[in-house]
mmCIF file of C-alpha atoms in Angstrom:
data_model
loop_
_atom_site.group_PDB
_atom_site.id
_atom_site.type_symbol
_atom_site.label_atom_id
_atom_site.label_comp_id
_atom_site.label_asym_id
_atom_site.label_seq_id
_atom_site.Cartn_x
_atom_site.Cartn_y
_atom_site.Cartn_z
ATOM 1 C CA MET A 1 -0.012 -0.205 0.172
ATOM 2 C CA PRO A 2 1.423 3.545 -1.032
ATOM 3 C CA PRO A 3 2.333 5.579 2.111
ATOM 4 C CA ALA A 4 -0.139 8.335 1.383
ATOM 5 C CA VAL A 5 -3.099 5.802 1.123
ATOM 6 C CA ARG A 6 -1.890 4.215 4.389
ATOM 7 C CA VAL A 7 -2.196 7.654 5.845
ATOM 8 C CA ALA A 8 -5.479 8.256 4.472
ATOM 9 C CA PHE A 9 -6.941 4.912 6.005
ATOM 10 C CA ASP A 10 -5.344 5.675 9.358
ATOM 11 C CA ALA A 11 -7.166 8.912 9.508
ATOM 12 C CA PHE A 12 -10.492 6.815 9.308
ATOM 13 C CA PRO A 13 -12.425 6.081 12.709
ATOM 14 C CA ALA A 14 -11.405 2.701 13.635
ATOM 15 C CA PRO A 15 -14.744 0.815 12.845
ATOM 16 C CA ALA A 16 -14.989 2.509 9.308
ATOM 17 C CA ARG A 17 -11.335 1.862 8.838
ATOM 18 C CA THR A 18 -11.604 -1.732 9.316
ATOM 19 C CA GLY A 19 -14.958 -1.887 6.836
ATOM 20 C CA CYS A 20 -12.781 0.214 4.156
ATOM 21 C CA LEU A 21 -9.901 -2.076 4.448
ATOM 22 C CA ALA A 22 -11.966 -5.012 3.880
ATOM 23 C CA LEU A 23 -13.756 -3.278 0.813
ATOM 24 C CA ARG A 24 -9.923 -2.689 -0.246
ATOM 25 C CA ALA A 25 -9.107 -6.305 -0.178
ATOM 26 C CA LEU A 26 -12.495 -7.262 -1.874
ATOM 27 C CA ILE A 27 -11.362 -4.686 -4.847
ATOM 28 C CA LEU A 28 -7.799 -6.097 -4.940
ATOM 29 C CA GLU A 29 -9.228 -9.700 -5.072
ATOM 30 C CA THR A 30 -11.598 -8.937 -7.596
ATOM 31 C CA ALA A 31 -9.263 -7.262 -9.945
ATOM 32 C CA ALA A 32 -6.877 -10.143 -9.558
ATOM 33 C CA GLN A 33 -9.213 -12.444 -11.237
ATOM 34 C CA MET A 34 -9.710 -9.852 -14.103
ATOM 35 C CA PRO A 35 -6.320 -9.834 -16.014
ATOM 36 C CA GLU A 36 -7.966 -7.950 -19.039
ATOM 37 C CA ILE A 37 -8.120 -4.847 -16.916
ATOM 38 C CA GLY A 38 -4.388 -4.613 -16.283
ATOM 39 C CA ARG A 39 -2.615 -3.232 -13.211
ATOM 40 C CA ILE A 40 -4.770 -1.562 -10.609
ATOM 41 C CA ALA A 41 -3.367 1.577 -9.141
ATOM 42 C CA GLU A 42 -4.077 2.520 -5.599
ATOM 43 C CA GLU A 43 -3.915 6.336 -5.209
ATOM 44 C CA LEU A 44 -5.689 9.196 -3.509
ATOM 45 C CA ARG A 45 -8.545 11.047 -5.111
ATOM 46 C CA TRP A 46 -10.176 13.706 -3.114
ATOM 47 C CA GLY A 47 -7.984 12.410 -0.184
ATOM 48 C CA GLU A 48 -9.425 9.163 0.081
ATOM 49 C CA PRO A 49 -8.254 5.865 -1.257
ATOM 50 C CA ALA A 50 -9.029 5.183 -4.759
ATOM 51 C CA TYR A 51 -8.509 2.420 -7.375
ATOM 52 C CA LEU A 52 -8.027 2.902 -10.967
ATOM 53 C CA THR A 53 -6.950 0.855 -14.082
ATOM 54 C CA PRO A 54 -4.327 3.376 -15.609
ATOM 55 C CA GLU A 55 -2.867 0.986 -18.331
ATOM 56 C CA THR A 56 -6.391 -0.118 -20.022
ATOM 57 C CA LYS A 57 -8.252 2.640 -18.582
ATOM 58 C CA SER A 58 -11.230 -0.039 -18.803
ATOM 59 C CA GLY A 59 -12.549 1.026 -15.386
ATOM 60 C CA SER A 60 -14.170 3.637 -13.796
ATOM 61 C CA THR A 61 -12.273 5.264 -10.362
ATOM 62 C CA ILE A 62 -13.875 3.408 -7.121
ATOM 63 C CA ARG A 63 -13.322 5.426 -3.800
ATOM 64 C CA LEU A 64 -13.337 4.506 -0.392
ATOM 65 C CA GLY A 65 -14.572 6.594 2.451
ATOM 66 C CA VAL A 66 -16.505 7.978 5.457
ATOM 67 C CA PRO A 67 -19.874 9.578 4.669
ATOM 68 C CA LYS A 68 -21.150 12.462 6.575
ATOM 69 C CA SER A 69 -23.819 10.268 7.740
ATOM 70 C CA GLY A 70 -21.329 7.669 9.173
ATOM 71 C CA GLY A 71 -20.437 4.387 8.298
ATOM 72 C CA TYR A 72 -18.069 3.845 5.488
ATOM 73 C CA ALA A 73 -19.035 3.930 1.759
ATOM 74 C CA LEU A 74 -17.638 2.720 -1.489
ATOM 75 C CA PHE A 75 -18.007 5.542 -4.138
ATOM 76 C CA VAL A 76 -18.264 5.581 -8.020
ATOM 77 C CA HIS A 77 -18.311 8.308 -10.521
ATOM 78 C CA CYS A 78 -21.770 9.687 -10.082
ATOM 79 C CA ARG A 79 -22.291 10.442 -13.813
ATOM 80 C CA THR A 80 -22.076 6.808 -14.481
ATOM 81 C CA THR A 81 -24.949 4.230 -14.401
ATOM 82 C CA LEU A 82 -23.141 1.933 -12.238
ATOM 83 C CA ILE A 83 -25.293 2.404 -8.884
ATOM 84 C CA ALA A 84 -28.517 2.823 -10.878
ATOM 85 C CA ASP A 85 -27.685 -0.577 -12.412
ATOM 86 C CA PHE A 86 -26.608 -2.207 -9.279
ATOM 87 C CA ARG A 87 -29.495 -1.124 -7.192
ATOM 88 C CA GLU A 88 -31.476 -3.601 -9.424
ATOM 89 C CA ILE A 89 -29.665 -6.469 -8.046
ATOM 90 C CA ALA A 90 -28.558 -5.177 -4.725
ATOM 91 C CA PRO A 91 -29.980 -6.764 -1.647
ATOM 92 C CA PRO A 92 -33.219 -4.871 -0.588
ATOM 93 C CA ASP A 93 -31.810 -3.628 2.821
ATOM 94 C CA TRP A 94 -28.683 -1.731 1.317
ATOM 95 C CA ARG A 95 -28.353 1.980 1.446
ATOM 96 C CA PHE A 96 -27.219 4.044 -1.360
ATOM 97 C CA ASP A 97 -26.192 7.721 -1.726
ATOM 98 C CA GLY A 98 -27.905 8.789 -5.030
ATOM 99 C CA THR A 99 -25.808 7.718 -7.844
ATOM 100 C CA ARG A 100 -22.368 7.822 -6.263
ATOM 101 C CA ALA A 101 -22.217 5.576 -3.315
ATOM 102 C CA VAL A 102 -23.312 2.354 -1.527
ATOM 103 C CA LEU A 103 -23.195 2.888 2.194
ATOM 104 C CA PHE A 104 -22.530 0.468 4.770
ATOM 105 C CA ASP A 105 -22.789 0.392 8.547
ATOM 106 C CA THR A 106 -20.023 -0.507 10.829
ATOM 107 C CA ALA A 107 -22.073 -3.239 12.683
ATOM 108 C CA HIS A 108 -23.258 -5.108 9.818
ATOM 109 C CA PRO A 109 -20.361 -5.730 6.922
ATOM 110 C CA PRO A 110 -21.891 -6.159 3.667
ATOM 111 C CA ARG A 111 -21.709 -9.818 1.914
ATOM 112 C CA PRO A 112 -18.897 -9.813 -0.315
ATOM 113 C CA GLU A 113 -20.842 -11.486 -3.206
ATOM 114 C CA PRO A 114 -22.975 -8.718 -4.368
ATOM 115 C CA LEU A 115 -20.691 -6.120 -3.972
ATOM 116 C CA ALA A 116 -18.157 -7.975 -6.134
ATOM 117 C CA LEU A 117 -20.440 -7.552 -9.285
ATOM 118 C CA LEU A 118 -20.308 -3.810 -8.560
ATOM 119 C CA ILE A 119 -16.692 -3.842 -8.293
ATOM 120 C CA ARG A 120 -16.386 -6.029 -11.656
ATOM 121 C CA ALA A 121 -18.832 -3.406 -13.293
ATOM 122 C CA ALA A 122 -16.830 -0.494 -12.200
ATOM 123 C CA LEU A 123 -13.565 -2.013 -13.288
ATOM 124 C CA THR A 124 -14.935 -2.724 -16.809
ATOM 125 C CA TYR A 125 -17.137 0.402 -17.203
ATOM 126 C CA HIS A 126 -15.073 2.030 -20.257
ATOM 127 C CA ARG A 127 -14.160 -1.200 -21.782
ATOM 128 C CA LYS A 128 -15.554 -1.124 -25.647
ATOM 129 C CA ALA A 129 -17.821 -3.879 -26.586
ATOM 130 C CA PRO A 130 -16.050 -6.273 -29.673
ATOM 131 C CA SER A 131 -17.122 -4.845 -33.029
#
């Protein structure tokens, strides 16, 4: 983990940090199963850990952070259809912040399987369909 990203994680409140680190692990694990997206870069965007596909540019940026409402969140670019598409298949009790984030309660970690679908979609969002 790059030092600046470590500092950002360390700045999160402890319960949110634990949740965000679990999301980080799921992002990296999911990306490792997708060689077509190339290397995952772990950087800071808006002072928060962010995950990008710099070589292939196949993905939309994924960010992790702590929303004003508390807990922790997985953010995507608000002008994509990622959250709208994901809402259709997400568990009914999951919470969202408009078109930009999935919100999580620190007391109830999310099931990784549905979330991996959102991560896969984000990491391939810009991939062109075959002609």
